[in-house]
Short mmCIF file of C-alpha atoms in Angstrom, two decimals:
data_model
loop_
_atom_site.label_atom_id
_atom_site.label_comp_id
_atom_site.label_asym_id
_atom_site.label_seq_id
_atom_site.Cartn_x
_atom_site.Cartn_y
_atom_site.Cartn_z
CA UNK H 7 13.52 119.82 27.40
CA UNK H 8 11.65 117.81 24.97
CA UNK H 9 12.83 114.37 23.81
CA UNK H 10 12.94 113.48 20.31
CA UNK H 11 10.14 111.08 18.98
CA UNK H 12 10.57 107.76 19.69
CA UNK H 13 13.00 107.75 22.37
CA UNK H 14 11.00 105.85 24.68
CA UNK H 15 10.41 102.88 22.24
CA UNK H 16 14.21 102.39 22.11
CA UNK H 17 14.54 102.52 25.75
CA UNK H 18 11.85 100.04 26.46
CA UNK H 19 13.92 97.61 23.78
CA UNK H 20 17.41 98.82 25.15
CA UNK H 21 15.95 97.73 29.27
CA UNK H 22 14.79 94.58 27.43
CA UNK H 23 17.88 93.61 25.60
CA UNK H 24 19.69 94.44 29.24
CA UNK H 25 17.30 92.44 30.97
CA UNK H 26 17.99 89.12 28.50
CA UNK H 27 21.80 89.51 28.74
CA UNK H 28 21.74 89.52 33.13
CA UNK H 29 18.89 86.28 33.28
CA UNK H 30 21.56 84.49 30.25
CA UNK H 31 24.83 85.48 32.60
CA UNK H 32 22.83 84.12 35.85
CA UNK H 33 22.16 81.18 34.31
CA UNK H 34 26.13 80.63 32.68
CA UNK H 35 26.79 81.53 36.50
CA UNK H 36 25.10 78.29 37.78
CA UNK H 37 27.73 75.21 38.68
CA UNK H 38 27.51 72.40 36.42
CA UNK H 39 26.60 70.43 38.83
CA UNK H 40 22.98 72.52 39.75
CA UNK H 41 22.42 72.34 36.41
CA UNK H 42 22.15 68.34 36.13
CA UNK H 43 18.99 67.13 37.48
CA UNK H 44 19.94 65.28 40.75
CA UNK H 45 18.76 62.36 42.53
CA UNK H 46 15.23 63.54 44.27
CA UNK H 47 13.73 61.19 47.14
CA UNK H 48 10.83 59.66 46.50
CA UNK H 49 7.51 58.86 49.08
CA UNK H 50 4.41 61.27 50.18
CA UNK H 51 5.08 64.40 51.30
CA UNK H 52 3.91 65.82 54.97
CA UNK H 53 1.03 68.40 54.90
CA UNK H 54 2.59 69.41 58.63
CA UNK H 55 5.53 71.89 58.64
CA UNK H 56 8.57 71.22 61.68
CA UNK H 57 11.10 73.49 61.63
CA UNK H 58 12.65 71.22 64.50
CA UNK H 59 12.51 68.45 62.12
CA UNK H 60 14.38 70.68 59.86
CA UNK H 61 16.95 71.20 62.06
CA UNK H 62 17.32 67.54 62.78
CA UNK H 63 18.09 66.80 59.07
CA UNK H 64 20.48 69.85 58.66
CA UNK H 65 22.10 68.50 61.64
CA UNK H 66 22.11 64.90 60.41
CA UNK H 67 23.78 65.70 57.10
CA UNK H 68 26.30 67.71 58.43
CA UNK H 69 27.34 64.97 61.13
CA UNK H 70 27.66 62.52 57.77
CA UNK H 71 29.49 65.08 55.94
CA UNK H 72 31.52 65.50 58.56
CA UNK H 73 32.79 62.10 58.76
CA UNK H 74 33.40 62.08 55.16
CA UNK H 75 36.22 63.34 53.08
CA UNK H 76 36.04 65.63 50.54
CA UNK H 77 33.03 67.29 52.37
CA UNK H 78 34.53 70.42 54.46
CA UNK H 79 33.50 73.16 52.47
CA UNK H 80 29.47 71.80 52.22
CA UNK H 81 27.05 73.81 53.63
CA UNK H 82 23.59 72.59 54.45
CA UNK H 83 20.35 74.49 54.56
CA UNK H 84 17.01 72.80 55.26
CA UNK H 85 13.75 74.57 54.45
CA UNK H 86 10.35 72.59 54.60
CA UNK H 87 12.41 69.61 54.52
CA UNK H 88 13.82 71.35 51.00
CA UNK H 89 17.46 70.45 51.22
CA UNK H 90 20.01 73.08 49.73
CA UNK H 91 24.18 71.93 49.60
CA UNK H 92 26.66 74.73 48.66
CA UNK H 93 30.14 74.89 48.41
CA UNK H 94 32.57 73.05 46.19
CA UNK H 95 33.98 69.67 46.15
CA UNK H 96 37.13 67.87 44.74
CA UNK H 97 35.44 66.14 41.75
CA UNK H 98 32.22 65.24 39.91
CA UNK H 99 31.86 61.89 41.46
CA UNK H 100 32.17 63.44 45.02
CA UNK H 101 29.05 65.60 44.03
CA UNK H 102 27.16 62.71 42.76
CA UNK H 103 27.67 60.72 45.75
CA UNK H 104 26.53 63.93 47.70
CA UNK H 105 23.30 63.63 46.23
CA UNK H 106 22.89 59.96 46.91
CA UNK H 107 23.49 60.39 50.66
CA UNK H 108 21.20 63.25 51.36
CA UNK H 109 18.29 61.41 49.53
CA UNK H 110 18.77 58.49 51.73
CA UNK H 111 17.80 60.70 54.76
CA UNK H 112 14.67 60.81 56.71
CA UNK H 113 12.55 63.56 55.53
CA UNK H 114 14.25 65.39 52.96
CA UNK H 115 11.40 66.59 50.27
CA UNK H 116 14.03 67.73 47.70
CA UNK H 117 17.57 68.39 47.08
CA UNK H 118 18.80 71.76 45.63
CA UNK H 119 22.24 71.22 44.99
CA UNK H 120 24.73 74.14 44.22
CA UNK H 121 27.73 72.88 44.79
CA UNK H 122 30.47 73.46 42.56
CA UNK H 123 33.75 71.14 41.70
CA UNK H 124 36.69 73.39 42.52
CA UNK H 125 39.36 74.92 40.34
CA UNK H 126 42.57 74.91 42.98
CA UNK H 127 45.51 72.19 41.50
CA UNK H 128 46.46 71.68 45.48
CA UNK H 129 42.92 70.62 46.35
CA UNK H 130 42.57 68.70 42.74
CA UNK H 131 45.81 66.93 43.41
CA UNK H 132 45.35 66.41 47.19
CA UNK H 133 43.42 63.01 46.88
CA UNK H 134 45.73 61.77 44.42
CA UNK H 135 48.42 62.14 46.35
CA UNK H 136 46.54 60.57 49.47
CA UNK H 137 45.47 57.96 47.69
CA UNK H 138 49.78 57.36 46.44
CA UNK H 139 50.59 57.73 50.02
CA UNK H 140 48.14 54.67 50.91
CA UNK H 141 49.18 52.08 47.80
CA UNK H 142 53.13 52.77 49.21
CA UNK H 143 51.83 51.77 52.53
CA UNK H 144 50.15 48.87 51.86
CA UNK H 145 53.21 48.33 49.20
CA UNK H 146 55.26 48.50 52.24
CA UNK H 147 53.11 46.24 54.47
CA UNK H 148 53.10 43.73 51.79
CA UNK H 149 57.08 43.27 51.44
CA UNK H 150 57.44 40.64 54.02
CA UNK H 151 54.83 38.47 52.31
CA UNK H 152 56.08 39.65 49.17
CA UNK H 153 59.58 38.04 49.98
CA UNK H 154 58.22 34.78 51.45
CA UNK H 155 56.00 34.39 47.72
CA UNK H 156 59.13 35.27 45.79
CA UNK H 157 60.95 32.77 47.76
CA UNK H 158 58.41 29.76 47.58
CA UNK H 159 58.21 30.92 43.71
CA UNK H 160 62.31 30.39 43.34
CA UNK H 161 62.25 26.98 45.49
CA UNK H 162 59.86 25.41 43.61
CA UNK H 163 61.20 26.73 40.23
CA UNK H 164 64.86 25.51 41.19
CA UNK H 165 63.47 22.27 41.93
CA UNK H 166 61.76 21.82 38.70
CA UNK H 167 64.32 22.81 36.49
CA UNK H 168 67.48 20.61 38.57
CA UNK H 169 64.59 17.76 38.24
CA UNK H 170 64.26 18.44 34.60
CA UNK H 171 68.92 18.79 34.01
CA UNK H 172 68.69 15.30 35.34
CA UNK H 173 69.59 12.51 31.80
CA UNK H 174 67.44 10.09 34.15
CA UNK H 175 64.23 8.77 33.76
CA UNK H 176 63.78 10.86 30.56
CA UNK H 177 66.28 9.66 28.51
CA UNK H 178 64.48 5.97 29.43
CA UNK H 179 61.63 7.45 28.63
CA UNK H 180 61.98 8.75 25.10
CA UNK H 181 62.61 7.33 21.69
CA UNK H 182 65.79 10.02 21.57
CA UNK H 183 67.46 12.64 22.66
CA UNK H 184 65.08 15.46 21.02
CA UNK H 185 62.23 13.95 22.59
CA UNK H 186 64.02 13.66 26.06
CA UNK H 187 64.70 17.51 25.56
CA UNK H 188 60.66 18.54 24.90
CA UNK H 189 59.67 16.33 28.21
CA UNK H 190 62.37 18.20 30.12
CA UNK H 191 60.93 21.42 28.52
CA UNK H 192 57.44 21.13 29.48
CA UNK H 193 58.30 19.75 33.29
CA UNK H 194 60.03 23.47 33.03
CA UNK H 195 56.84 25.15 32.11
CA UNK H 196 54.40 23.24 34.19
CA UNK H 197 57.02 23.99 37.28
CA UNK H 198 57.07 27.99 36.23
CA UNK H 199 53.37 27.66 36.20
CA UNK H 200 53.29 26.06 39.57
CA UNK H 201 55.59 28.33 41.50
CA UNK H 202 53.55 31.20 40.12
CA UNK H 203 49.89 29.80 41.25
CA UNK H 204 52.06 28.57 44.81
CA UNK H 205 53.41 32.43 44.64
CA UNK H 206 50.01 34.00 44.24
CA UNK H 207 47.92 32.27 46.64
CA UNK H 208 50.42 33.31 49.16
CA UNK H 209 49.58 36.57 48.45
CA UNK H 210 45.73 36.18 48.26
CA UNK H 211 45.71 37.01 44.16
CA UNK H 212 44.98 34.10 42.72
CA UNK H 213 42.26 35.73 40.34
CA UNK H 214 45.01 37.44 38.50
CA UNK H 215 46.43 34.34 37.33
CA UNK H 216 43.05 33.61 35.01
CA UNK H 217 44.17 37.04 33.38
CA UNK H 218 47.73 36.13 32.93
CA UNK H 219 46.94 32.79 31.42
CA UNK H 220 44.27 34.11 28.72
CA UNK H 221 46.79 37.01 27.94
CA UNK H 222 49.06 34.71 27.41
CA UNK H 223 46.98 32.02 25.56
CA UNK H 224 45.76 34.85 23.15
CA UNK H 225 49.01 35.76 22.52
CA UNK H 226 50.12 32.11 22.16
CA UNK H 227 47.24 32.02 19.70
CA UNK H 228 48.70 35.49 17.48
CA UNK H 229 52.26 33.91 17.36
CA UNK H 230 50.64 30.51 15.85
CA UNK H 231 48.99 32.37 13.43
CA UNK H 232 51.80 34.16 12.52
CA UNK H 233 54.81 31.45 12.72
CA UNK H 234 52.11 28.78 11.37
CA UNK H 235 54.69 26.82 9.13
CA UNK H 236 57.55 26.81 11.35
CA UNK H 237 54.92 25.34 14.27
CA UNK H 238 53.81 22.91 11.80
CA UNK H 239 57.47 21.36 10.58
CA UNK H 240 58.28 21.39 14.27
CA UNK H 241 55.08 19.40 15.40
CA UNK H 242 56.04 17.04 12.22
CA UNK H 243 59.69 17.09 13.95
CA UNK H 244 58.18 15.79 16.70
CA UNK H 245 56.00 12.96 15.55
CA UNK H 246 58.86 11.45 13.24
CA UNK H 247 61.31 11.50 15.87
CA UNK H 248 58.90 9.21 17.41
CA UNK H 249 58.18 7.17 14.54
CA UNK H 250 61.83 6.90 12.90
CA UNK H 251 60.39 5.90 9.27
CA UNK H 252 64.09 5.74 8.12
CA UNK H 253 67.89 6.06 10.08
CA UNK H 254 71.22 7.99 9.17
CA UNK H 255 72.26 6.47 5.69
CA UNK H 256 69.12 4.97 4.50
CA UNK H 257 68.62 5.30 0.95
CA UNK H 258 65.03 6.96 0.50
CA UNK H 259 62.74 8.74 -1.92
CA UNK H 260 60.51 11.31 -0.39
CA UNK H 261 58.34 13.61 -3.17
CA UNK H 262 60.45 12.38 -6.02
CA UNK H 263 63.95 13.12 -4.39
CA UNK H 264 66.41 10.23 -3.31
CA UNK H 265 68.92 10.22 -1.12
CA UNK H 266 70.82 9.25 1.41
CA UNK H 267 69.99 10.76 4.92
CA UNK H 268 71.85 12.55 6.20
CA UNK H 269 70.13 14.43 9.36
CA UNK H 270 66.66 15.18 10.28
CA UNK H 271 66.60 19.15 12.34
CA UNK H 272 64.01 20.73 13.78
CA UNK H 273 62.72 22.04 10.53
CA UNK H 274 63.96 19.56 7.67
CA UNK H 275 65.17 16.20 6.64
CA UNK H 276 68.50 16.78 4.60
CA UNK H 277 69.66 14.05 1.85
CA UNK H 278 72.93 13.46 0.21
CA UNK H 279 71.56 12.69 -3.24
CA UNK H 280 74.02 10.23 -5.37
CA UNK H 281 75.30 13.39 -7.14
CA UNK H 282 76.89 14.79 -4.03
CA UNK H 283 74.37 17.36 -3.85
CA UNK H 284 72.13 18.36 -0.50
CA UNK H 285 68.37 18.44 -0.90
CA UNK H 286 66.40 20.00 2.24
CA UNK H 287 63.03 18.77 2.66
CA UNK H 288 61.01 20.00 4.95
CA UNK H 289 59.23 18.38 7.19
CA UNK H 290 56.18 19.06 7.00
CA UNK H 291 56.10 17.74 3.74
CA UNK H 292 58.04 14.65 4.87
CA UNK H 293 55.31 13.44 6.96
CA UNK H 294 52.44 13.95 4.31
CA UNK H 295 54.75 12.50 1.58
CA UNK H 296 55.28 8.78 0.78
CA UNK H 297 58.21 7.83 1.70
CA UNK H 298 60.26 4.70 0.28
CA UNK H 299 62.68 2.84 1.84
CA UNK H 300 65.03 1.33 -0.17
CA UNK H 301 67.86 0.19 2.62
CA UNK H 302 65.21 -1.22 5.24
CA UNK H 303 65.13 -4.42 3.47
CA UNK H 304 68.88 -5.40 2.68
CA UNK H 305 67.66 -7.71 -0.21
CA UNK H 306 66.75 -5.69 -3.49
CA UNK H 307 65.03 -6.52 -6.52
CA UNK H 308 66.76 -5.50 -10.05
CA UNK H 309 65.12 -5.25 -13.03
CA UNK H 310 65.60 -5.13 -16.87
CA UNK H 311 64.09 -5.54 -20.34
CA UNK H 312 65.83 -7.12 -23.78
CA UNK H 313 64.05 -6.84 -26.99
CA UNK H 314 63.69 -10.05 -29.04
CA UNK H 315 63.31 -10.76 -32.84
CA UNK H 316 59.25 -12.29 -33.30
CA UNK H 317 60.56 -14.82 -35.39
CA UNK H 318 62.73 -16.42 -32.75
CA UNK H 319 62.24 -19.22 -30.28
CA UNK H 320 60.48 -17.59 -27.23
CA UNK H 321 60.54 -20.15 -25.09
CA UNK H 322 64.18 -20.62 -25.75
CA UNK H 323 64.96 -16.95 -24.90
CA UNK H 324 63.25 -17.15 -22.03
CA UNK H 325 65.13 -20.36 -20.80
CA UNK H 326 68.47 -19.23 -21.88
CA UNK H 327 68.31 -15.31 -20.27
CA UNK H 328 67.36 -16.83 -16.78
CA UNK H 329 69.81 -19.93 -16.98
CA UNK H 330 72.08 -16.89 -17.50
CA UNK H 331 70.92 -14.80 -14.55
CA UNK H 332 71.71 -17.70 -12.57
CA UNK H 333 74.80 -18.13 -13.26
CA UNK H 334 75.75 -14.84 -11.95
CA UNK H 335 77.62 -14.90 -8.42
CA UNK H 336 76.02 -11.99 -6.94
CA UNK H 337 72.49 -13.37 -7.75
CA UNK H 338 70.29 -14.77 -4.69
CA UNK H 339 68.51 -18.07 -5.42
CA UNK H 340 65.96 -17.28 -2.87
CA UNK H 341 64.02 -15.51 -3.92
CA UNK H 342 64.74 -17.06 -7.24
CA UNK H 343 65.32 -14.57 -10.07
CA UNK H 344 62.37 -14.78 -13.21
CA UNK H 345 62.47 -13.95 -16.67
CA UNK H 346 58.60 -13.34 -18.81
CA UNK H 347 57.09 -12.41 -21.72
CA UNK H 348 56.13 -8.75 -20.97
CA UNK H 349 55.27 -6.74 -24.06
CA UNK H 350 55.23 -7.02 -27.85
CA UNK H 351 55.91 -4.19 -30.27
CA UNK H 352 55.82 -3.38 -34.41
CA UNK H 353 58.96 -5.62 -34.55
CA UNK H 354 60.39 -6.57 -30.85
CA UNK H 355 58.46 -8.76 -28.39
CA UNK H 356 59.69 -7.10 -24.74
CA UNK H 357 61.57 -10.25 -22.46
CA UNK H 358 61.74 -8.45 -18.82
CA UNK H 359 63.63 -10.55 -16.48
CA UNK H 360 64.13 -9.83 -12.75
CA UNK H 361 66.82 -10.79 -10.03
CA UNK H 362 67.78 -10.13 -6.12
CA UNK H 363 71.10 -9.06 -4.68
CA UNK H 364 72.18 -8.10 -1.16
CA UNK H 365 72.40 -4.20 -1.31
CA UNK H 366 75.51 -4.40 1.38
CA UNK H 367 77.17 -6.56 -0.58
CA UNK H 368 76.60 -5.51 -4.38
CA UNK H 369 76.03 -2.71 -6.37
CA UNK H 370 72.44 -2.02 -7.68
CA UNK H 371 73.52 -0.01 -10.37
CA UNK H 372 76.90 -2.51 -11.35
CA UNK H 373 74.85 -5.27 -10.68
CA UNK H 374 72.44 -4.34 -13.37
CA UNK H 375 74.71 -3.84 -16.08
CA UNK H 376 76.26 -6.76 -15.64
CA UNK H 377 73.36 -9.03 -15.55
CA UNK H 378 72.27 -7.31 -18.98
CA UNK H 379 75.34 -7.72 -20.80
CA UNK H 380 75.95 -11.39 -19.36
CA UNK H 381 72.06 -12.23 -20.25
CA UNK H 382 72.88 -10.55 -24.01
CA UNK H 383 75.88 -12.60 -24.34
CA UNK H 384 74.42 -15.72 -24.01
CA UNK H 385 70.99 -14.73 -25.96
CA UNK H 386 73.63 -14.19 -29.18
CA UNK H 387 75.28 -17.24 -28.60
CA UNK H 388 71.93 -19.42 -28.45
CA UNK H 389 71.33 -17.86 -32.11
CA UNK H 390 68.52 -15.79 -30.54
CA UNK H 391 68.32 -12.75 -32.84
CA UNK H 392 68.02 -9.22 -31.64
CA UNK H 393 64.83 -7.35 -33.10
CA UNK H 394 66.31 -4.68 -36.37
CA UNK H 395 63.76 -2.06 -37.59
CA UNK H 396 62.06 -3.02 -41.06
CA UNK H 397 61.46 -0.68 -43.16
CA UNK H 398 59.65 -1.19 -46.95
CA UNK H 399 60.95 1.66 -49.88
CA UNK H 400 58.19 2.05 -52.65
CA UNK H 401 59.03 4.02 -55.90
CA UNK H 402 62.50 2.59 -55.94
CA UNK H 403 64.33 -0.52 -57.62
CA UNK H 404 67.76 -1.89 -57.00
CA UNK H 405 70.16 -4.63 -58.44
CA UNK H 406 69.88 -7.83 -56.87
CA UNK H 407 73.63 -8.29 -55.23
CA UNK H 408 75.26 -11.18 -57.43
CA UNK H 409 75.14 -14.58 -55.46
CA UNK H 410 78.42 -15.60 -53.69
CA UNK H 411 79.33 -18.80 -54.81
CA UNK H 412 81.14 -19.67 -51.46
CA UNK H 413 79.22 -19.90 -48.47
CA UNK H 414 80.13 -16.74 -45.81
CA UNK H 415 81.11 -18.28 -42.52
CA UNK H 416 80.74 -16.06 -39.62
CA UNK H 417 82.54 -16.77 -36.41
CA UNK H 418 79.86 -17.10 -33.24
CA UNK H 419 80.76 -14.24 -30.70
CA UNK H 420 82.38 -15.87 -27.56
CA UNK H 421 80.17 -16.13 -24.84
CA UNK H 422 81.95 -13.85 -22.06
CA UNK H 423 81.74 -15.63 -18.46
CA UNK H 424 80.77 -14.03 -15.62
CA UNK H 425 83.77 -13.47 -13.13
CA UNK H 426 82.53 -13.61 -9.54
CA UNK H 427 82.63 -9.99 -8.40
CA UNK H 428 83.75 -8.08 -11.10
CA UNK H 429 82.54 -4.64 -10.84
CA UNK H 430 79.63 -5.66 -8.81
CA UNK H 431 80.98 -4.62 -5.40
CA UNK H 432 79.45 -1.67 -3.37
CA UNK H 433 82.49 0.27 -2.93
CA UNK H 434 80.05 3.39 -4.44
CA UNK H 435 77.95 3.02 -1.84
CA UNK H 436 80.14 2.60 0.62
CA UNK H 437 81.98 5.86 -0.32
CA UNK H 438 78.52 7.61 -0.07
CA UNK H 439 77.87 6.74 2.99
CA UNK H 440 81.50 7.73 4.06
CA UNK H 441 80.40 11.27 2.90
CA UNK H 442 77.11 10.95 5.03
CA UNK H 443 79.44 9.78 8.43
CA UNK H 444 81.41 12.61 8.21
CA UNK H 445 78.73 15.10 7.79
CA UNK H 446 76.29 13.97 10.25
CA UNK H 447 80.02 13.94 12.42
CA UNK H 448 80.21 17.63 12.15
CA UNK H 449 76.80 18.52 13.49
CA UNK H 450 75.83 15.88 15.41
CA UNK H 451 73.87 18.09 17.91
CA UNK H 452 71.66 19.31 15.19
CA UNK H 453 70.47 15.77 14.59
CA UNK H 454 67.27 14.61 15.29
CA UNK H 455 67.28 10.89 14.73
CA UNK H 456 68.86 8.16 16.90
CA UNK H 457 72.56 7.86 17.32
CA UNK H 458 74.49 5.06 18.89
CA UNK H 459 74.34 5.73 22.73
CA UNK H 460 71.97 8.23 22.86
CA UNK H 461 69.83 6.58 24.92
CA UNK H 462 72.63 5.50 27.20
CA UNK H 463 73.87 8.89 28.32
#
């Protein structure tokens, strides 16, 4: 029969097409592991051809493989000294160390390696499971040692910390009680520290404890970052506890707030302001601030100004307002009180005068007002006048007021004497600091500053 025209030019390009497809699938068919260029040996190859020395090398690699795990399904084929592995193996790094080994051997030209990792989960899980059996063995061994570290770890720890419980020497030691507390907590953490290098070096790991310590320094580090306030009113807890710029019941100013104190906590210095309210300072800003402390020194400077008429006697103002400060009871002689010239206005010249009282005896406040209405008293009854505002109407005219033929007599103002103690006393104070007591008496462990005893305990 005759075939139709061009027939054989699509069976030439059907056999080709066929052809393609079987070299593609042969080389999809390869192992991975042929496919990767491996690990030649190097140095000059013989022109002379042994097959004994052939054998030798076939025979060498097997007795390696042999002695090897992971290596029971290799076979070895030596040709020319051309070295070819089949079989499969449990993973890739197996097969890469397969190709170091043979190139390390005498004589071996090339490697041709077609071995293949296998596919079976009970081979593919078999080393794991060696290798789980071998850590719970040497788990196992280790438990004796194990339980002498833990114990060393615990004896030194217990020691530490019954050390650190003891009031003796720290409370001798420290300024107060808070500070007693941070020695005892970092003899706690340098103990911890030591039982854990003691515990370590009994078990022979004493490298891991460089890991643990920058773990836990950059973590330290993180938390600072992220409590940064709170770490920086504590560290200013710390440094005036040791400093003690001011005591339960001092009257200070911090910032433009004044107070009594009342406690100083971990994060703030709390005031009884003289309106009964609490202000809470932290501190932080106690330490930057400027503080003033108006109780430290019991004697106390009080201060005033009286306006005087510029026509009047100056001199005699001045006289008569300090013979009058010193008249008062509650007025210390040393240091003396003062009275100057201190200003001068459109129609006032500005007499300040100044005096010093014993804060635990007398009222600042009390004391005050009654040095400036004994020091006016006697200013009227020396004829000093008082400055009046003068003021000069244009555009308008007024009847002169018809002249009196009797002279007006005006009656001096008596001079009121001072009466020792009169509403000078400190009983304000005094009930302040009643209010403070009984405060800092219901939380006295949340104090910070020194209390009677505390170093005595």
């Amino acid at each position: 029969m005759r075939k139709p025209a061009g027939f054989r030019p699509r069976l030439a390009a059907l056999s080709l097409s066929m052809l393609l497809a079987l070299s593609l699938w042969g080389v999809a068919a390869v192992p991975v592991s042929a496919q990767i260029a491996t690990e030649q040996p190097s140095g000059t190859i013989t022109v002379s051809d042994n097959a004994a020395q052939d054998a030798a090398i076939a025979r060498r690699i097997r007795d390696i493989l042999g002695e090897l795990d992971g290596y029971d399904d290799i076979s070895v084929t030596v040709t020319s000294g051309i070295v070819t592995l089949r079989g499969i193996t449990p993973d890739a790094a197996t097969t890469t160390r397969l190709d170091e080994l043979v190139s390390r051997v005498e004589g071996v030209v090339a490697i041709e390696n077609e071995v293949a990792e296998t596919t079976d989960v009970a081979e593919r899980l078999s080393p794991l499971v060696d290798r789980l059996r071998e850590r719970i063995a040497t788990v196992v061994s280790y438990l004796p040692l194990l339980a002498i570290a833990i114990a060393a770890f615990c004896a030194v720890v217990m020691l530490g910390f019954a050390i650190a419980r003891r009031q003796q020497p720290w409370t001798r030691m420290a300024p107060n009680a808070f500070i007693a507390d941070i020695y005892r907590q970092i003899l706690r953490l340098v103990t911890v520290i030591t039982a854990l290098v003691v515990a370590l070096d009994i078990l022979g790991a004493t490298a891991l404890l460089s890991t643990i310590l920058g773990a836990a320094g950059i973590a330290g580090l993180a938390i600072g970052f992220a409590v940064k306030d709170t770490v920086e009113n504590f560290i200013a807890s710390v440094l005036l506890s040791i400093r003690q710029p001011f005591k339960p019941n001092d009257t200070i100013e911090i910032d433009g707030d004044t107070g009594n104190v009342i406690r100083m906590t971990a994060r703030a210095t709390i005031l009884l302001s003289f309106d009964g309210n609490h202000i809470r300072i932290p501190n932080s800003t106690v330490f930057k601030s400027r503080i003033i402390n108006y109780t430290r020194n019991d004697e106390r400077r009080l201060t005033f100004d009286i306006g005087v008429a510029p026509d009047a006697d100056l001199a005699s103002a001045q006289q008569v307002a300090l013979v009058a400060l010193q008249e008062l009871p509650f007025v210390l002689a040393e240091p003396a009180p003062n009275a100057w010239l201190s200003g001068i206005g459109d129609s006032t010249v500005t007499l300040s005068l100044a005096a010093w009282i014993k804060q635990s005896e007398t009222s600042l406040v009390m004391a005050q007002s009654e040095a400036i209405r004994h020091s006016l008293t006697a200013l009227t009854e020396a004829g000093i006048d008082m400055p009046e505002p003068t003021y000069r109407l244009r555009g308008m005219t007024a009847a002169a007021p018809a002249a009196s033929s009797e002279p007006a007599t005006t009656a001096p103002p008596a001079r009121a004497k001072p009466i020792p103690g009169h509403g000078t006393g400190a009983e304000a104070e005094a009930s302040l600091k009643s209010m403070v007591n009984e405060e800092r008496e219901a939380l006295a462990d949340a104090d910070l500053l020194n209390r009677e005893g505390a170093n005595q305990e």
